[in-house]
Each structure stands twice: as structure tokens, then as C-alpha cells.
Coordinates of C-alpha atoms in Angstrom, one line a residue:
X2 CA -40.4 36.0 8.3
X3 CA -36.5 36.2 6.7
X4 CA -35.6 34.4 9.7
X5 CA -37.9 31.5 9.8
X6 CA -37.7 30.5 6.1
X7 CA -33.9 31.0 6.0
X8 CA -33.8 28.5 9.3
X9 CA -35.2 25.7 7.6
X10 CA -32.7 25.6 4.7
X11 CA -29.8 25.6 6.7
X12 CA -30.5 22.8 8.8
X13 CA -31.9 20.9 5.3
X14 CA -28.4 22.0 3.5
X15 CA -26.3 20.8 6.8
X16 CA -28.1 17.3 6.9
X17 CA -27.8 17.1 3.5
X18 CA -23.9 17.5 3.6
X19 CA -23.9 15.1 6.4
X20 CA -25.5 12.5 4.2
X21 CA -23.1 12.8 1.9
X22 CA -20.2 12.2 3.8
X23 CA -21.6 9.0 4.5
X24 CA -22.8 8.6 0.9
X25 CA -19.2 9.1 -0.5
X26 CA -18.2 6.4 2.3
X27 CA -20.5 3.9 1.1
X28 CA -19.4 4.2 -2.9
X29 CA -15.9 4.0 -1.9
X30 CA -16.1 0.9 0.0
X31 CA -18.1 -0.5 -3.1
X32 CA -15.5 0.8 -5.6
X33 CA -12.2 0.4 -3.7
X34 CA -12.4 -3.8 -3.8
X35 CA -13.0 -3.9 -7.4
X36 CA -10.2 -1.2 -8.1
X37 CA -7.7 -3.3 -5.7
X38 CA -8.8 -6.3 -7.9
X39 CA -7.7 -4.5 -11.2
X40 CA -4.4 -3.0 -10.3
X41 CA -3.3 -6.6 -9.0
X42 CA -4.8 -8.5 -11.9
X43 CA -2.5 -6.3 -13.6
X44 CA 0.2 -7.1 -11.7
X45 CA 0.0 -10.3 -11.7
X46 CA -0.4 -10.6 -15.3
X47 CA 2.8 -8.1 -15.8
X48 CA 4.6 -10.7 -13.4
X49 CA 3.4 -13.9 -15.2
X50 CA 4.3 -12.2 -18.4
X51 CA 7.8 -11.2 -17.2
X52 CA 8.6 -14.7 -16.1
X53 CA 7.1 -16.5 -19.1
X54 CA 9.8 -14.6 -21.2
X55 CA 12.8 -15.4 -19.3
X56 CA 12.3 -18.5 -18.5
X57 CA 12.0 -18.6 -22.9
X58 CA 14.9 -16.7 -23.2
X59 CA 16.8 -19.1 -20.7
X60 CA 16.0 -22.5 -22.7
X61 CA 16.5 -20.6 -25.9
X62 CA 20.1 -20.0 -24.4
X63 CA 20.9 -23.0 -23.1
X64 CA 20.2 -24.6 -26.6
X65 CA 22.5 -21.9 -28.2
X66 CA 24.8 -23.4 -26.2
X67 CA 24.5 -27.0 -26.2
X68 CA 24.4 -27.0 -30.1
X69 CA 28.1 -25.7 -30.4
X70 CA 29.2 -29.0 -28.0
X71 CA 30.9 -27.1 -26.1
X72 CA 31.0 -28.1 -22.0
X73 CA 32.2 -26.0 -19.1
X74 CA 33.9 -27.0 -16.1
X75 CA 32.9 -26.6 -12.2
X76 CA 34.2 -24.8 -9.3
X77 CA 37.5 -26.9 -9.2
X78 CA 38.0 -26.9 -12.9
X79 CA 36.9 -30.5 -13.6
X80 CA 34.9 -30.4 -16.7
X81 CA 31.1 -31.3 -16.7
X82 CA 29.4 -33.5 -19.2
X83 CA 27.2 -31.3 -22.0
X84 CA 23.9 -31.9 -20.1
X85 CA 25.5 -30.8 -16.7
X86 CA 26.4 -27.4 -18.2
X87 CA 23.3 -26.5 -19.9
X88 CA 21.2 -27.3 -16.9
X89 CA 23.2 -25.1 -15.2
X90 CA 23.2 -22.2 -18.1
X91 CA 19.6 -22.2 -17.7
X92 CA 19.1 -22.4 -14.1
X93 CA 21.8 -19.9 -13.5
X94 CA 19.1 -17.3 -15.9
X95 CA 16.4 -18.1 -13.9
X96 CA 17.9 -18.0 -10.5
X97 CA 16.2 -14.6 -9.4
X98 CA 12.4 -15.3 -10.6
X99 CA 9.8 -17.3 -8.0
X100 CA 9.2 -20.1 -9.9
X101 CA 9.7 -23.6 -8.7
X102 CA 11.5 -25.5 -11.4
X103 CA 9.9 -29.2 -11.9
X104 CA 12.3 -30.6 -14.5
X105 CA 14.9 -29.7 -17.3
X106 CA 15.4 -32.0 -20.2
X107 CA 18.0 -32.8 -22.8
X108 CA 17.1 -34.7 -25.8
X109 CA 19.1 -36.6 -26.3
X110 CA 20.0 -37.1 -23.1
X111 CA 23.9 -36.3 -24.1
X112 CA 23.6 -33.7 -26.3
X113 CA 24.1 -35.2 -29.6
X114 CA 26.3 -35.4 -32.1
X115 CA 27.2 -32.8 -35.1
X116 CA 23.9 -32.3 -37.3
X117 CA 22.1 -34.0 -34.6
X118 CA 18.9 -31.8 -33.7
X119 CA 19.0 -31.0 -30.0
X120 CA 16.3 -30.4 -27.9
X121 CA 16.0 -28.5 -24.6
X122 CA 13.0 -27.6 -22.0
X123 CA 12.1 -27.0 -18.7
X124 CA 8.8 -27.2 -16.6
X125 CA 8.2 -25.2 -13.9
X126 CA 5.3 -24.2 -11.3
X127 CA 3.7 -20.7 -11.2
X128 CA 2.9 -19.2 -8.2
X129 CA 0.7 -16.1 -7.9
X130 CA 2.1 -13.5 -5.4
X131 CA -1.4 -11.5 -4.8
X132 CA -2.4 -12.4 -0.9
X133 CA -5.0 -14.6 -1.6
X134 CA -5.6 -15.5 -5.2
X135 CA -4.3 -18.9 -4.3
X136 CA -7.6 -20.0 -3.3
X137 CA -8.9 -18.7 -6.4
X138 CA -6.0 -20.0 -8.9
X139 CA -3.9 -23.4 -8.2
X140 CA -0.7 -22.8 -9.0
X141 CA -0.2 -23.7 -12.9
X142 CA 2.3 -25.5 -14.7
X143 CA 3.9 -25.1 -17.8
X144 CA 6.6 -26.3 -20.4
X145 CA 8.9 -24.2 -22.2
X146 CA 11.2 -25.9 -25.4
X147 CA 13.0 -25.4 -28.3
X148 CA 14.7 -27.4 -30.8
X149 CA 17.9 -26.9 -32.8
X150 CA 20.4 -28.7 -34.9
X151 CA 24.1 -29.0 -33.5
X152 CA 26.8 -27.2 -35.0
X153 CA 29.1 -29.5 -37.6
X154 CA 31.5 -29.0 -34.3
X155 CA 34.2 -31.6 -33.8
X156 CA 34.6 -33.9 -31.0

């Protein structure tokens, strides 16, 4: 009679295990899209984050710099008007991020004399980097500026 009753609970406790391979399978297929989801989101947020602050500490630079009137010269040592330079300031500090860079703007357009407030910006394109988010999220645009007063320099 041991034998019979013991036979039973095997083959009940082997199907059983089988089942829960398959169970396991099941909840990590539901599970693994939504953690995928998460870790990205977080990326992607990290990344937008990351490039929101440079691209403020770029035009915050770029007006440090054009409020001293200062100008720098290119390549062959020709000097290059105010608004030249600090275009070049600010797209030399955002060089390595993945944005595309709509417009930079100088108000005035040349800088401005002493005491003159001076103001500097940039718009630029976001582009998510997640494989397929784009459907979800267009790409989004946005405008970074500051103002400051020029330096009493002298001209």
C-alpha cells in the first residue's frame, strides 16, 4: 500500500514543478517589459537632465564672456566680431551632446556697449536615444537664456 500512495505524489509533485517552470516563464515575460520601460525612462530622463545643464552652463558662459567685450580671433589670427566668438564659445561646450542646435542669439545683435545689458540663448531639438520612444515622444524643443550687464570695459 506504501507503494501505491507514495506513486501518486510523485508524479503530482513532478507536474507540479513542471507547471512552474512555465509559470515563472509567463510572469517574467509580463514583468520584464515594464522593468525595460523603467530602467530607460531613467535613462532617458538622466540624459535629458545632463544635457539641459550644459547646454545652461554653455549660454551662461558665453555671456560671461561677451559682457567683458572682449573678441577672439580665428584659425589665421584674424579677429572675429563679439557675436562671432560667443557663438563659437557656446557651440564649442556643446560640441559632444546629441542635440541639434536651432538657433543662437545675441541681443543686441553686437554685443553692446559698456553698462549695456546683454543677452544670450540658444534653442535646440531634443532627441530621445531609447529605440523607439520616438513614436511615442516628438522630438521637443527648447530655449535656454540669460541676461547680464556688460562690464564698464573700454573700447
Amino acid at each position: 500500500m506504501t507503494l501505491f500512495s507514495s506513486s501518486p505524489l510523485r508524479t503530482r509533485s513532478g507536474a507540479r514543478s513542471r507547471f512552474s517552470r512555465g509559470q515563472s516563464l509567463v510572469e517574467m515575460a509580463l514583468v520584464l517589459p515594464v522593468l525595460f520601460t523603467l530602467f530607460f525612462g531613467i535613462f532617458e530622463f538622466g540624459r535629458h537632465f545632463y544635457t539641459r545643464l550644459t547646454v545652461r552652463q554653455a549660454v551662461g558662459q558665453a555671456t560671461r564672456f561677451a559682457v567683458t567685450g572682449r573678441a577672439s580671433t580665428d584659425s589665421n589670427g584674424d579677429p572675429l566680431s563679439r557675436a562671432e566668438t560667443v557663438r563659437l564659445r557656446m557651440e564649442d561646450s556643446m560640441s559632444h551632446l546629441n542635440i541639434v542646435v536651432d538657433s543662437i542669439f545675441l541681443d543686441p545683435p553686437d554685443g553692446g556697449g559698456p553698462e549695456e545689458v546683454v543677452q544670450v540663448g540658444v534653442t535646440y531639438r531634443y532627441q530621445f536615444s531609447m529605440p523607439g520612444m520616438h513614436r511615442f515622444f516628438p522630438e521637443m524643443t527648447f530655449t535656454v537664456k540669460t541676461a547680464m550687464r556688460n562690464e564698464p570695459y573700454f573700447e
